[in-house]
Amino acid sequence: LAAAFRLAARFGLNEGICNHFSMRVPGSEDHFLINAYGLHWSEITASNLMVVDDAGNKIDGEGEVELTAITLHTGIHKVHPGATCVLHTHMPYATAIACLEEGRLEPLSLSGLRFWHSVGYDDDFAGAATKQSEGERTAAKLGNKSILFMANHGVMVTGPTVARAFDDLYYLERACQVQVLAMSTGRPLRIVPETIANDSRRQLDMLEMLANNHFSALKRILDREAPDYVS
């Protein structure tokens, strides 16, 4: 999880000291790791991640957890047991699409087709998520999807492992970047037909293996250039 924070900062997926990543503690149903508020993602290490329970109580670690982190992450971890890792960002291209009227990730690029039928949308912006009811509502909006676009806000990306969640986060932003660039030309979008989109998504069934290999390669870079993330 510390590596995911460092890598997100390198790819410009962070915003100031805001946003949050969490991961369910192995062997626990109601404890998860999360970043303390006030740390820049480029300085986060494994030892300064905090452990909290699903009520937001601090179990281990130093610092404070941002209120919106508790409401959003506990809501999803409670309802979606398969969401071992939950990543929330305001990354620019995905957020730009979330700021459009009925903004949707369109089937345009091969990288984007990996998310075909995996994305949900919350079109009802209600301000900062400071109430537990907002976390519960967000979890309900996620439904059986693994990714949620939050109108006027950002995205939530979930996965069974940190590697898979981060890989989806990375490629989601790339797919959104391609879409925004294509839209900026003012020319008609070349939408992939549904039948081909379905076939292309099935051809990408090795995503778990690809995610593990990608994340391992990125961690090797960190091991060479910023090995303190493991401390």
GROMACS .gro file of N, CA and C in nm, residues 2-4 6-7 10 217-229:
model
   57
    2ALA      N    1   0.197   0.124   0.074
    2ALA     CA    2   0.289   0.238   0.073
    2ALA      C    3   0.344   0.261  -0.067
    3ALA      N    4   0.375   0.152  -0.137
    3ALA     CA    5   0.425   0.164  -0.274
    3ALA      C    6   0.320   0.228  -0.364
    4ALA      N    7   0.194   0.191  -0.345
    4ALA     CA    8   0.086   0.248  -0.426
    4ALA      C    9   0.078   0.399  -0.407
    6ARG      N   10   0.327   0.602  -0.319
    6ARG     CA   11   0.445   0.662  -0.382
    6ARG      C   12   0.428   0.668  -0.535
    7LEU      N   13   0.377   0.559  -0.591
    7LEU     CA   14   0.363   0.552  -0.736
    7LEU      C   15   0.254   0.647  -0.785
   10ARG      N   16   0.398   0.979  -0.820
   10ARG     CA   17   0.486   0.989  -0.937
   10ARG      C   18   0.407   1.009  -1.065
  217ALA      N   19   0.695  -0.455  -1.149
  217ALA     CA   20   0.793  -0.375  -1.223
  217ALA      C   21   0.804  -0.235  -1.163
  218LEU      N   22   0.690  -0.176  -1.127
  218LEU     CA   23   0.692  -0.043  -1.068
  218LEU      C   24   0.760  -0.043  -0.931
  219LYS      N   25   0.737  -0.148  -0.853
  219LYS     CA   26   0.804  -0.156  -0.723
  219LYS      C   27   0.954  -0.173  -0.736
  220ARG      N   28   0.999  -0.240  -0.843
  220ARG     CA   29   1.144  -0.250  -0.865
  220ARG      C   30   1.205  -0.113  -0.888
  221ILE      N   31   1.130  -0.025  -0.956
  221ILE     CA   32   1.179   0.112  -0.975
  221ILE      C   33   1.189   0.183  -0.840
  222LEU      N   34   1.085   0.167  -0.758
  222LEU     CA   35   1.090   0.227  -0.624
  222LEU      C   36   1.205   0.170  -0.541
  223ASP      N   37   1.227   0.041  -0.551
  223ASP     CA   38   1.334  -0.023  -0.475
  223ASP      C   39   1.470   0.037  -0.510
  224ARG      N   40   1.486   0.078  -0.635
  224ARG     CA   41   1.611   0.140  -0.678
  224ARG      C   42   1.619   0.287  -0.641
  225GLU      N   43   1.507   0.359  -0.656
  225GLU     CA   44   1.511   0.505  -0.648
  225GLU      C   45   1.457   0.563  -0.518
  226ALA      N   46   1.368   0.491  -0.449
  226ALA     CA   47   1.310   0.543  -0.325
  226ALA      C   48   1.279   0.427  -0.230
  227PRO      N   49   1.383   0.353  -0.190
  227PRO     CA   50   1.360   0.230  -0.111
  227PRO      C   51   1.305   0.256   0.029
  228ASP      N   52   1.303   0.381   0.073
  228ASP     CA   53   1.255   0.408   0.208
  228ASP      C   54   1.104   0.386   0.225
  229TYR      N   55   1.030   0.364   0.115
  229TYR     CA   56   0.885   0.343   0.129
  229TYR      C   57   0.853   0.220   0.214
   0.00000   0.00000   0.00000
